[in-house]
Amino acid sequence: MSVSLKAICSDITTLTVDAIVNAANESLLPGGGVCGAIHRAAGPELARECRLLGGCQTGDAKLTKGYRLPARYVIHAVGPVWKGGNDRESVQLASCYRRCLEVAAANGIETIAFPSISTGIYGYPIDFAAKAAIDSVRAALKKLPSIREVTLCCFSPSDFAVYQQLLAEVR
Ligand code: ADP
């Protein structure tokens, strides 16, 4: 059976999937953007568990429970801050998506939703970020057959349009 990879336009905190991904910062403490929304929806237990993890490096990902979210788990990924594109940002962003899927597979997670990591406060241009995200997910899925469904969850209709366009292109 082939894996489902699709984009949607939604609030990621409402999704009923095994895991949602948080666009976190290296401290893994609650911040703004999607991170703030996830912490608000999950409740204070999420920040308590995050504090025990000792932070996370850019390009890496760590798992917690989902607490009051419909999703059972949260995978906290730290994307790069955009610095113009010559500072390994694309490698680090691709690494985020790959590490999330590896952590997911290692924990029996079969359905997962990603926000558009780094494209808010961290300033990564949406077209470049969406391309890196889709390429990285497709490459990782080839090695992780237990993952059944990957949802790329956009917050704005214009971001959604970018993802839709890229997903429709021939691979
Ligand atoms: P970063 O610091 O990695 O840039 P942000 O949270 O600022 O993280 O933004 C990442 C993406 O998440 C942006 O595209 C933003 O529009 C989007 N976003 C913000 N809130 C939500 C939400 N509730 N659900 C899904 N995506 C969201």
Coordinates of C-alpha atoms and ligand atoms in Angstrom, one line a residue:
M1 CA 0.0 0.0 0.0
S2 CA 1.3 3.4 -0.9
V3 CA 1.6 6.2 1.7
S4 CA -0.7 9.2 1.6
L5 CA 1.1 12.6 1.3
K6 CA -1.2 15.6 1.2
A7 CA -1.5 19.2 2.1
I8 CA -4.4 20.8 3.9
C9 CA -5.2 24.2 5.3
S10 CA -6.1 23.9 9.0
D11 CA -5.2 24.5 12.6
I12 CA -2.8 21.7 13.4
T13 CA -4.0 21.5 17.0
T14 CA -7.4 20.2 15.9
L15 CA -6.1 17.2 13.9
T16 CA -6.8 13.7 14.9
V17 CA -3.5 12.0 13.9
D18 CA -1.1 9.9 15.9
A19 CA 1.4 12.8 16.1
I20 CA 1.5 16.5 15.3
V21 CA 4.9 18.2 14.8
N22 CA 5.7 21.4 16.7
A23 CA 7.9 24.1 15.1
A24 CA 9.9 24.5 18.4
N25 CA 12.9 26.4 19.4
E26 CA 16.2 25.0 20.8
S27 CA 15.0 25.4 24.4
L28 CA 11.8 23.5 23.7
L29 CA 10.0 26.0 26.0
P30 CA 6.6 27.5 24.9
G31 CA 7.0 30.3 22.3
G32 CA 4.7 32.0 19.8
G33 CA 3.2 30.9 16.5
V34 CA 2.3 27.3 16.1
C35 CA 4.3 26.4 19.2
G36 CA 2.2 28.7 21.4
A37 CA -1.0 27.3 19.9
I38 CA 0.1 23.7 20.6
H39 CA 1.1 24.4 24.2
R40 CA -2.2 26.2 24.8
A41 CA -4.2 23.3 23.4
A42 CA -2.2 20.6 25.1
G43 CA -2.2 22.2 28.5
P44 CA 0.6 22.9 31.0
E45 CA 1.7 19.3 31.3
L46 CA 3.3 19.6 27.9
A47 CA 5.7 22.4 29.0
R48 CA 6.5 20.3 32.1
E49 CA 7.6 17.3 30.0
C50 CA 9.5 19.6 27.5
R51 CA 11.5 21.0 30.4
L52 CA 12.8 17.5 31.2
L53 CA 14.2 17.0 27.7
G54 CA 17.2 19.3 27.9
G55 CA 16.5 21.2 24.7
C56 CA 17.0 20.1 21.1
Q57 CA 19.5 21.0 18.4
T58 CA 18.5 22.7 15.2
G59 CA 17.7 20.0 12.7
D60 CA 16.7 17.4 15.3
A61 CA 13.4 16.3 16.9
K62 CA 12.1 15.0 20.2
L63 CA 8.9 13.2 21.3
T64 CA 6.5 14.0 24.0
K65 CA 2.9 13.0 24.8
G66 CA 0.1 15.1 23.4
Y67 CA -1.9 15.6 26.7
R68 CA -5.1 17.4 25.9
L69 CA -4.6 17.4 22.2
P70 CA -6.5 15.0 19.9
A71 CA -3.1 13.8 18.8
R72 CA -1.5 11.2 21.0
Y73 CA 2.0 12.6 20.6
V74 CA 3.8 15.8 19.8
I75 CA 7.2 15.7 18.0
H76 CA 9.1 18.9 18.6
A77 CA 11.4 19.8 15.7
V78 CA 13.7 22.8 15.7
G79 CA 14.0 24.4 12.3
P80 CA 16.7 26.8 11.2
V81 CA 16.4 30.6 11.4
W82 CA 16.5 31.9 7.8
K83 CA 19.8 33.8 7.3
G84 CA 19.7 34.3 3.5
G85 CA 20.1 30.6 2.4
N86 CA 23.9 30.1 2.5
D87 CA 24.1 28.9 6.1
R88 CA 23.0 25.3 5.7
E89 CA 19.4 26.2 6.3
S90 CA 18.1 23.8 3.6
V91 CA 20.1 20.9 5.1
Q92 CA 18.8 21.7 8.6
L93 CA 15.2 22.0 7.4
A94 CA 15.4 18.8 5.5
S95 CA 16.9 17.2 8.6
C96 CA 14.0 18.3 10.7
Y97 CA 11.4 16.5 8.5
R98 CA 13.6 13.4 8.3
R99 CA 14.2 13.2 12.0
C100 CA 10.5 13.6 12.8
L101 CA 9.6 10.7 10.5
E102 CA 12.4 8.6 12.0
V103 CA 11.2 9.4 15.6
A104 CA 7.7 8.7 14.5
A105 CA 8.5 5.3 13.0
A106 CA 10.6 4.3 16.0
N107 CA 7.6 5.0 18.2
G108 CA 4.9 3.2 16.2
I109 CA 3.4 6.4 14.9
E110 CA 1.7 5.8 11.5
T111 CA -0.1 9.1 10.9
I112 CA 1.6 12.5 11.3
A113 CA 1.0 16.1 10.5
F114 CA 3.6 18.8 10.0
P115 CA 3.2 22.6 10.2
S116 CA 5.3 24.6 7.7
I117 CA 8.4 24.6 9.9
S118 CA 10.6 27.8 10.0
T119 CA 8.3 29.8 7.7
G120 CA 6.8 32.0 10.5
I121 CA 8.9 33.8 13.0
Y122 CA 12.1 32.1 11.6
G123 CA 11.6 33.8 8.2
Y124 CA 12.2 30.9 5.8
P125 CA 10.7 31.8 2.4
I126 CA 7.6 29.6 1.8
D127 CA 8.5 28.3 -1.7
F128 CA 12.0 27.2 -0.7
A129 CA 10.7 25.7 2.6
A130 CA 7.8 23.8 0.9
K131 CA 10.2 22.3 -1.6
A132 CA 12.7 21.2 1.0
A133 CA 9.8 19.8 3.1
I134 CA 8.3 17.7 0.3
D135 CA 11.6 16.4 -1.0
S136 CA 12.8 15.4 2.5
V137 CA 9.5 13.7 3.4
R138 CA 9.4 11.8 0.1
A139 CA 13.0 10.6 0.5
A140 CA 12.5 9.6 4.1
L141 CA 9.3 7.7 3.5
K142 CA 11.1 5.4 1.1
K143 CA 13.0 4.0 4.1
L144 CA 10.2 4.1 6.6
P145 CA 7.4 1.8 5.3
S146 CA 5.4 1.8 8.6
I147 CA 4.3 5.5 8.1
R148 CA 0.9 5.4 6.4
E149 CA -0.1 9.1 6.2
V150 CA 1.7 12.4 6.1
T151 CA -0.3 15.6 6.3
L152 CA 1.4 19.0 5.5
C153 CA -0.8 21.4 7.5
C154 CA -0.7 25.0 6.2
F155 CA -2.2 27.8 8.2
S156 CA -2.8 30.3 5.4
P157 CA -4.5 29.7 2.0
S158 CA -1.5 31.2 0.2
D159 CA 0.9 28.7 1.8
F160 CA -1.5 25.9 1.0
A161 CA -1.5 27.0 -2.6
V162 CA 2.3 26.7 -2.7
Y163 CA 2.2 23.2 -1.3
Q164 CA -0.6 22.1 -3.6
Q165 CA 1.3 23.3 -6.6
L166 CA 4.5 21.5 -5.6
L167 CA 2.7 18.3 -4.8
A168 CA 1.0 18.3 -8.2
E169 CA 4.3 18.6 -10.1
V170 CA 5.8 15.4 -11.5
R171 CA 8.5 14.1 -9.1
Ligands
ADP1 P1 9.0 29.1 13.1 O1 9.6 29.8 14.3 O2 9.5 27.7 12.9 O3 9.0 30.0 11.9 P2 6.1 29.7 13.5 O4 5.2 29.0 14.5 O5 6.3 31.1 13.6 O6 7.4 28.8 13.5 O7 5.5 29.4 12.0 C1 5.6 28.1 11.4 C2 4.3 28.0 10.5 O8 3.2 27.6 11.4 C3 3.9 29.3 9.8 O9 3.5 28.9 8.5 C4 2.6 29.7 10.6 O10 1.7 30.3 9.7 C5 2.1 28.3 11.0 N1 1.1 28.3 12.1 C6 0.9 29.1 13.1 N2 -0.1 28.7 13.9 C7 -0.5 27.5 13.4 C8 -1.5 26.5 13.7 N3 -2.3 26.7 14.8 N4 -1.7 25.4 12.9 C9 -0.9 25.2 11.8 N5 0.1 26.1 11.5 C10 0.2 27.2 12.2

